[in-house]
Amino acid sequence: MLDNISLAADAATLSPVALFLQADIIVKAVMIGLLLASIYVWAVIFTHGRSVNKLMSASDRFERDFWRADNIDKFFDKNGSEELPSAKVLGAGISEWRRSTKSKNIDRDGTRERLGIAMNSAVAGEVDRLAEKISTLATIGSVSPFVGLFGTVWGIMRAFTEIAAQNKSSLDVVAPGIAEALFATAIGLFAAIPAVIAYNAFSQRLNRLESRLGRFADGLHATFSRELEVEA
């Protein structure tokens, strides 16, 4: 009976809550920071993932409606204000087209070059804007294991200090400090692993979006080039 009580007490001592409460201020700060980083990672995964899904669906609709439109200017005046990457690329192309063709003497080669530069810049700007939201995931994924390792090293140093102070090296003296130290590493991995997975997944989706916007810009460039030939 007494052995069972002792085992239960040991298990309670090594529970996550107990390990946090018995840690010193440095290890507690590491654990709290890593837990906050983990919460942030999951918040970005859910919110950014859902917003990217909506953005992709809306971009599908926008580009489909654009290629079905009979008049580019009318379509842009009606839909160009939408906060979509495709709309931004179209806006850059339309703005440059209107500036370059407002005079009677049109530099057609220069207009084609400026159109390409304007729309490619819009593509890069939209991709960079979306990438800013996930750049923190890369930072958390790369830094969290080392922060957890710092907590582990500090906890092990504290455990050895406790051993020296009590002049004993039995398991009941060593186990809590070692467990506390390893718990910091576990929290670091808990924050880093989903951050790395999410960052890689979002990066692949951004690469696909960039390719798609590039194809849309190429199609616009071809359309504008044909219009220049008609006016010639």
mmCIF file of C-alpha atoms in Angstrom:
data_model
loop_
_atom_site.group_PDB
_atom_site.id
_atom_site.type_symbol
_atom_site.label_atom_id
_atom_site.label_comp_id
_atom_site.label_asym_id
_atom_site.label_seq_id
_atom_site.Cartn_x
_atom_site.Cartn_y
_atom_site.Cartn_z
ATOM 1 C CA MET A 1 0.000 0.000 0.000
ATOM 2 C CA LEU A 2 2.766 2.405 0.937
ATOM 3 C CA ASP A 3 4.658 1.519 -2.257
ATOM 4 C CA ASN A 4 1.610 2.429 -4.337
ATOM 5 C CA ILE A 5 1.307 5.778 -2.568
ATOM 6 C CA SER A 6 5.001 6.445 -3.156
ATOM 7 C CA LEU A 7 4.739 5.610 -6.839
ATOM 8 C CA ALA A 8 1.711 7.877 -7.193
ATOM 9 C CA ALA A 9 3.565 10.687 -5.522
ATOM 10 C CA ASP A 10 6.519 10.228 -7.855
ATOM 11 C CA ALA A 11 4.237 10.275 -10.881
ATOM 12 C CA ALA A 12 2.606 13.475 -9.661
ATOM 13 C CA THR A 13 6.022 15.019 -9.099
ATOM 14 C CA LEU A 14 6.978 14.264 -12.705
ATOM 15 C CA SER A 15 3.724 15.483 -14.259
ATOM 16 C CA PRO A 16 3.995 18.395 -16.756
ATOM 17 C CA VAL A 17 2.354 20.846 -14.346
ATOM 18 C CA ALA A 18 4.634 19.812 -11.493
ATOM 19 C CA LEU A 19 7.696 19.997 -13.721
ATOM 20 C CA PHE A 20 6.778 23.557 -14.669
ATOM 21 C CA LEU A 21 6.039 24.637 -11.101
ATOM 22 C CA GLN A 22 9.272 23.221 -9.665
ATOM 23 C CA ALA A 23 11.439 24.734 -12.438
ATOM 24 C CA ASP A 24 13.473 27.844 -11.713
ATOM 25 C CA ILE A 25 12.666 31.227 -13.246
ATOM 26 C CA ILE A 26 14.948 30.758 -16.283
ATOM 27 C CA VAL A 27 13.456 27.432 -17.330
ATOM 28 C CA LYS A 28 9.933 28.729 -16.619
ATOM 29 C CA ALA A 29 10.569 31.690 -18.908
ATOM 30 C CA VAL A 30 11.804 29.321 -21.630
ATOM 31 C CA MET A 31 8.738 27.087 -21.258
ATOM 32 C CA ILE A 32 6.299 30.004 -21.307
ATOM 33 C CA GLY A 33 7.969 31.517 -24.366
ATOM 34 C CA LEU A 34 7.846 28.208 -26.231
ATOM 35 C CA LEU A 35 4.208 27.631 -25.283
ATOM 36 C CA LEU A 36 3.297 31.105 -26.585
ATOM 37 C CA ALA A 37 5.216 30.369 -29.784
ATOM 38 C CA SER A 38 3.310 27.099 -30.172
ATOM 39 C CA ILE A 39 -0.032 28.875 -29.723
ATOM 40 C CA TYR A 40 1.002 31.450 -32.320
ATOM 41 C CA VAL A 41 2.000 28.703 -34.775
ATOM 42 C CA TRP A 42 -1.366 26.972 -34.531
ATOM 43 C CA ALA A 43 -3.182 30.301 -34.829
ATOM 44 C CA VAL A 44 -1.283 31.060 -38.056
ATOM 45 C CA ILE A 45 -1.961 27.553 -39.380
ATOM 46 C CA PHE A 46 -5.715 27.885 -38.943
ATOM 47 C CA THR A 47 -6.194 31.558 -39.842
ATOM 48 C CA HIS A 48 -3.693 31.826 -42.693
ATOM 49 C CA GLY A 49 -4.639 28.431 -44.087
ATOM 50 C CA ARG A 50 -8.283 29.397 -44.237
ATOM 51 C CA SER A 51 -7.552 32.820 -45.759
ATOM 52 C CA VAL A 52 -5.306 31.295 -48.441
ATOM 53 C CA ASN A 53 -8.041 28.823 -49.361
ATOM 54 C CA LYS A 54 -10.529 31.659 -49.761
ATOM 55 C CA LEU A 55 -7.978 33.684 -51.719
ATOM 56 C CA MET A 56 -7.322 30.849 -54.144
ATOM 57 C CA SER A 57 -11.032 30.246 -54.717
ATOM 58 C CA ALA A 58 -11.700 33.955 -55.250
ATOM 59 C CA SER A 59 -8.753 34.213 -57.646
ATOM 60 C CA ASP A 60 -10.142 31.278 -59.637
ATOM 61 C CA ARG A 61 -13.445 33.077 -60.009
ATOM 62 C CA PHE A 62 -11.792 36.407 -60.866
ATOM 63 C CA GLU A 63 -9.572 34.991 -63.606
ATOM 64 C CA ARG A 64 -12.381 32.881 -65.052
ATOM 65 C CA ASP A 65 -14.688 35.895 -65.247
ATOM 66 C CA PHE A 66 -11.917 38.036 -66.722
ATOM 67 C CA TRP A 67 -11.197 35.712 -69.632
ATOM 68 C CA ARG A 68 -14.906 35.527 -70.358
ATOM 69 C CA ALA A 69 -15.306 39.320 -70.380
ATOM 70 C CA ASP A 70 -15.772 41.123 -73.692
ATOM 71 C CA ASN A 71 -14.308 44.446 -72.551
ATOM 72 C CA ILE A 72 -11.218 44.579 -70.344
ATOM 73 C CA ASP A 73 -11.699 48.209 -69.294
ATOM 74 C CA LYS A 74 -15.289 47.663 -68.200
ATOM 75 C CA PHE A 75 -14.339 44.511 -66.307
ATOM 76 C CA PHE A 76 -11.517 46.333 -64.537
ATOM 77 C CA ASP A 77 -13.689 49.311 -63.633
ATOM 78 C CA LYS A 78 -16.215 46.920 -62.099
ATOM 79 C CA ASN A 79 -13.930 44.343 -60.428
ATOM 80 C CA GLY A 80 -10.473 45.899 -60.274
ATOM 81 C CA SER A 81 -10.850 47.090 -56.687
ATOM 82 C CA GLU A 82 -11.025 43.557 -55.267
ATOM 83 C CA GLU A 83 -8.252 42.680 -52.822
ATOM 84 C CA LEU A 84 -6.982 39.723 -54.848
ATOM 85 C CA PRO A 85 -3.509 39.040 -56.269
ATOM 86 C CA SER A 86 -4.968 38.590 -59.754
ATOM 87 C CA ALA A 87 -6.779 41.925 -59.450
ATOM 88 C CA LYS A 88 -3.521 43.622 -58.417
ATOM 89 C CA VAL A 89 -1.725 42.188 -61.438
ATOM 90 C CA LEU A 90 -4.546 43.281 -63.720
ATOM 91 C CA GLY A 91 -4.529 46.732 -62.124
ATOM 92 C CA ALA A 92 -0.805 47.104 -62.724
ATOM 93 C CA GLY A 93 -1.240 46.124 -66.367
ATOM 94 C CA ILE A 94 -4.242 48.400 -66.968
ATOM 95 C CA SER A 95 -2.571 51.372 -65.271
ATOM 96 C CA GLU A 96 0.583 50.994 -67.355
ATOM 97 C CA TRP A 97 -1.475 50.482 -70.530
ATOM 98 C CA ARG A 98 -3.443 53.672 -69.951
ATOM 99 C CA ARG A 99 -0.314 55.701 -69.230
ATOM 100 C CA SER A 100 1.569 54.356 -72.240
ATOM 101 C CA THR A 101 -1.269 54.713 -74.771
ATOM 102 C CA LYS A 102 -2.699 58.089 -73.799
ATOM 103 C CA SER A 103 -0.529 59.923 -76.362
ATOM 104 C CA LYS A 104 -0.944 59.734 -80.126
ATOM 105 C CA ASN A 105 2.574 58.486 -80.777
ATOM 106 C CA ILE A 106 2.828 55.122 -79.001
ATOM 107 C CA ASP A 107 6.180 53.451 -78.429
ATOM 108 C CA ARG A 108 4.964 49.898 -78.919
ATOM 109 C CA ASP A 109 8.174 48.097 -77.991
ATOM 110 C CA GLY A 110 8.598 50.295 -74.928
ATOM 111 C CA THR A 111 4.964 49.754 -73.971
ATOM 112 C CA ARG A 112 5.364 45.976 -74.141
ATOM 113 C CA GLU A 113 8.481 46.150 -71.994
ATOM 114 C CA ARG A 114 6.878 48.430 -69.406
ATOM 115 C CA LEU A 115 3.773 46.240 -69.257
ATOM 116 C CA GLY A 116 5.898 43.184 -68.540
ATOM 117 C CA ILE A 117 7.872 44.983 -65.837
ATOM 118 C CA ALA A 118 4.748 46.408 -64.181
ATOM 119 C CA MET A 119 2.889 43.105 -64.038
ATOM 120 C CA ASN A 120 5.922 41.064 -62.965
ATOM 121 C CA SER A 121 6.529 43.582 -60.175
ATOM 122 C CA ALA A 122 2.894 43.188 -59.102
ATOM 123 C CA VAL A 123 3.298 39.394 -59.031
ATOM 124 C CA ALA A 124 6.448 39.642 -56.897
ATOM 125 C CA GLY A 125 4.808 42.186 -54.576
ATOM 126 C CA GLU A 126 1.759 39.996 -53.955
ATOM 127 C CA VAL A 127 3.873 36.920 -53.277
ATOM 128 C CA ASP A 128 6.094 38.890 -50.884
ATOM 129 C CA ARG A 129 3.039 40.258 -49.093
ATOM 130 C CA LEU A 130 1.652 36.779 -48.497
ATOM 131 C CA ALA A 131 5.075 35.383 -47.582
ATOM 132 C CA GLU A 132 5.451 37.938 -44.772
ATOM 133 C CA LYS A 133 2.668 36.194 -42.873
ATOM 134 C CA ILE A 134 4.508 32.876 -42.775
ATOM 135 C CA SER A 135 8.075 34.098 -42.327
ATOM 136 C CA THR A 136 7.623 33.930 -38.558
ATOM 137 C CA LEU A 137 6.891 30.204 -38.885
ATOM 138 C CA ALA A 138 10.356 29.666 -40.341
ATOM 139 C CA THR A 139 11.903 31.602 -37.459
ATOM 140 C CA ILE A 140 9.987 29.635 -34.834
ATOM 141 C CA GLY A 141 10.760 26.341 -36.560
ATOM 142 C CA SER A 142 14.495 27.005 -36.605
ATOM 143 C CA VAL A 143 14.897 28.742 -33.236
ATOM 144 C CA SER A 144 12.535 26.812 -30.930
ATOM 145 C CA PRO A 145 14.676 23.630 -30.665
ATOM 146 C CA PHE A 146 17.683 25.688 -29.616
ATOM 147 C CA VAL A 147 15.643 27.650 -27.079
ATOM 148 C CA GLY A 148 14.374 24.353 -25.681
ATOM 149 C CA LEU A 149 17.931 23.032 -25.649
ATOM 150 C CA PHE A 150 19.025 26.080 -23.676
ATOM 151 C CA GLY A 151 16.327 25.283 -21.099
ATOM 152 C CA THR A 152 17.522 21.674 -21.046
ATOM 153 C CA VAL A 153 21.145 22.617 -20.457
ATOM 154 C CA TRP A 154 20.161 25.072 -17.744
ATOM 155 C CA GLY A 155 17.940 22.461 -16.058
ATOM 156 C CA ILE A 156 20.688 19.827 -16.114
ATOM 157 C CA MET A 157 23.152 22.300 -14.617
ATOM 158 C CA ARG A 158 20.610 22.985 -11.880
ATOM 159 C CA ALA A 159 20.155 19.230 -11.317
ATOM 160 C CA PHE A 160 23.886 18.692 -10.890
ATOM 161 C CA THR A 161 24.033 21.666 -8.543
ATOM 162 C CA GLU A 162 21.281 20.026 -6.478
ATOM 163 C CA ILE A 163 23.232 16.760 -6.428
ATOM 164 C CA ALA A 164 26.324 18.559 -5.177
ATOM 165 C CA ALA A 165 24.352 20.441 -2.540
ATOM 166 C CA GLN A 166 22.714 17.271 -1.143
ATOM 167 C CA ASN A 167 25.831 15.161 -1.680
ATOM 168 C CA LYS A 168 23.612 12.382 -3.084
ATOM 169 C CA SER A 169 23.194 10.970 -6.581
ATOM 170 C CA SER A 170 20.131 8.784 -6.082
ATOM 171 C CA LEU A 171 17.338 8.687 -8.641
ATOM 172 C CA ASP A 172 14.897 10.648 -6.497
ATOM 173 C CA VAL A 173 17.362 13.558 -6.471
ATOM 174 C CA VAL A 174 18.361 13.403 -10.143
ATOM 175 C CA ALA A 175 15.022 12.520 -11.811
ATOM 176 C CA PRO A 176 13.025 15.739 -11.211
ATOM 177 C CA GLY A 177 15.791 18.005 -12.493
ATOM 178 C CA ILE A 178 16.516 15.864 -15.538
ATOM 179 C CA ALA A 179 12.804 15.515 -16.323
ATOM 180 C CA GLU A 180 12.334 19.263 -16.000
ATOM 181 C CA ALA A 181 15.234 19.838 -18.375
ATOM 182 C CA LEU A 182 13.958 17.366 -20.977
ATOM 183 C CA PHE A 183 10.460 18.822 -20.692
ATOM 184 C CA ALA A 184 11.839 22.131 -22.002
ATOM 185 C CA THR A 185 13.225 20.326 -25.055
ATOM 186 C CA ALA A 186 9.894 18.587 -25.612
ATOM 187 C CA ILE A 187 8.041 21.922 -25.607
ATOM 188 C CA GLY A 188 10.599 23.322 -28.053
ATOM 189 C CA LEU A 189 9.964 20.431 -30.445
ATOM 190 C CA PHE A 190 6.206 20.799 -29.934
ATOM 191 C CA ALA A 191 6.508 24.361 -31.228
ATOM 192 C CA ALA A 192 9.090 23.687 -33.949
ATOM 193 C CA ILE A 193 7.685 20.593 -35.685
ATOM 194 C CA PRO A 194 4.270 22.032 -36.705
ATOM 195 C CA ALA A 195 5.944 25.344 -37.586
ATOM 196 C CA VAL A 196 8.322 23.670 -40.037
ATOM 197 C CA ILE A 197 5.586 21.487 -41.546
ATOM 198 C CA ALA A 198 3.228 24.451 -41.939
ATOM 199 C CA TYR A 199 5.946 26.675 -43.399
ATOM 200 C CA ASN A 200 6.853 24.079 -46.027
ATOM 201 C CA ALA A 201 3.190 23.526 -46.907
ATOM 202 C CA PHE A 202 2.472 27.262 -47.198
ATOM 203 C CA SER A 203 5.659 27.792 -49.210
ATOM 204 C CA GLN A 204 4.569 25.192 -51.748
ATOM 205 C CA ARG A 205 1.190 26.864 -52.064
ATOM 206 C CA LEU A 206 2.842 30.249 -52.527
ATOM 207 C CA ASN A 207 5.057 28.792 -55.252
ATOM 208 C CA ARG A 208 1.973 27.486 -57.031
ATOM 209 C CA LEU A 209 0.278 30.856 -56.630
ATOM 210 C CA GLU A 210 3.340 32.646 -58.017
ATOM 211 C CA SER A 211 3.385 30.361 -61.062
ATOM 212 C CA ARG A 212 -0.308 30.906 -61.567
ATOM 213 C CA LEU A 213 -0.003 34.690 -61.330
ATOM 214 C CA GLY A 214 2.907 34.534 -63.751
ATOM 215 C CA ARG A 215 0.767 32.689 -66.271
ATOM 216 C CA PHE A 216 -2.031 35.218 -65.774
ATOM 217 C CA ALA A 217 0.425 38.079 -66.340
ATOM 218 C CA ASP A 218 1.753 36.394 -69.477
ATOM 219 C CA GLY A 219 -1.787 36.066 -70.797
ATOM 220 C CA LEU A 220 -2.448 39.729 -70.110
ATOM 221 C CA HIS A 221 0.789 40.709 -71.786
ATOM 222 C CA ALA A 222 -0.179 38.742 -74.888
ATOM 223 C CA THR A 223 -3.614 40.392 -74.903
ATOM 224 C CA PHE A 224 -2.133 43.876 -74.633
ATOM 225 C CA SER A 225 0.409 43.070 -77.360
ATOM 226 C CA ARG A 226 -2.358 42.016 -79.727
ATOM 227 C CA GLU A 227 -4.195 45.247 -78.958
ATOM 228 C CA LEU A 228 -1.077 47.219 -79.869
ATOM 229 C CA GLU A 229 -0.894 45.405 -83.194
ATOM 230 C CA VAL A 230 -4.553 46.202 -83.896
ATOM 231 C CA GLU A 231 -3.953 49.884 -83.196
ATOM 232 C CA ALA A 232 -0.889 49.823 -85.450
#
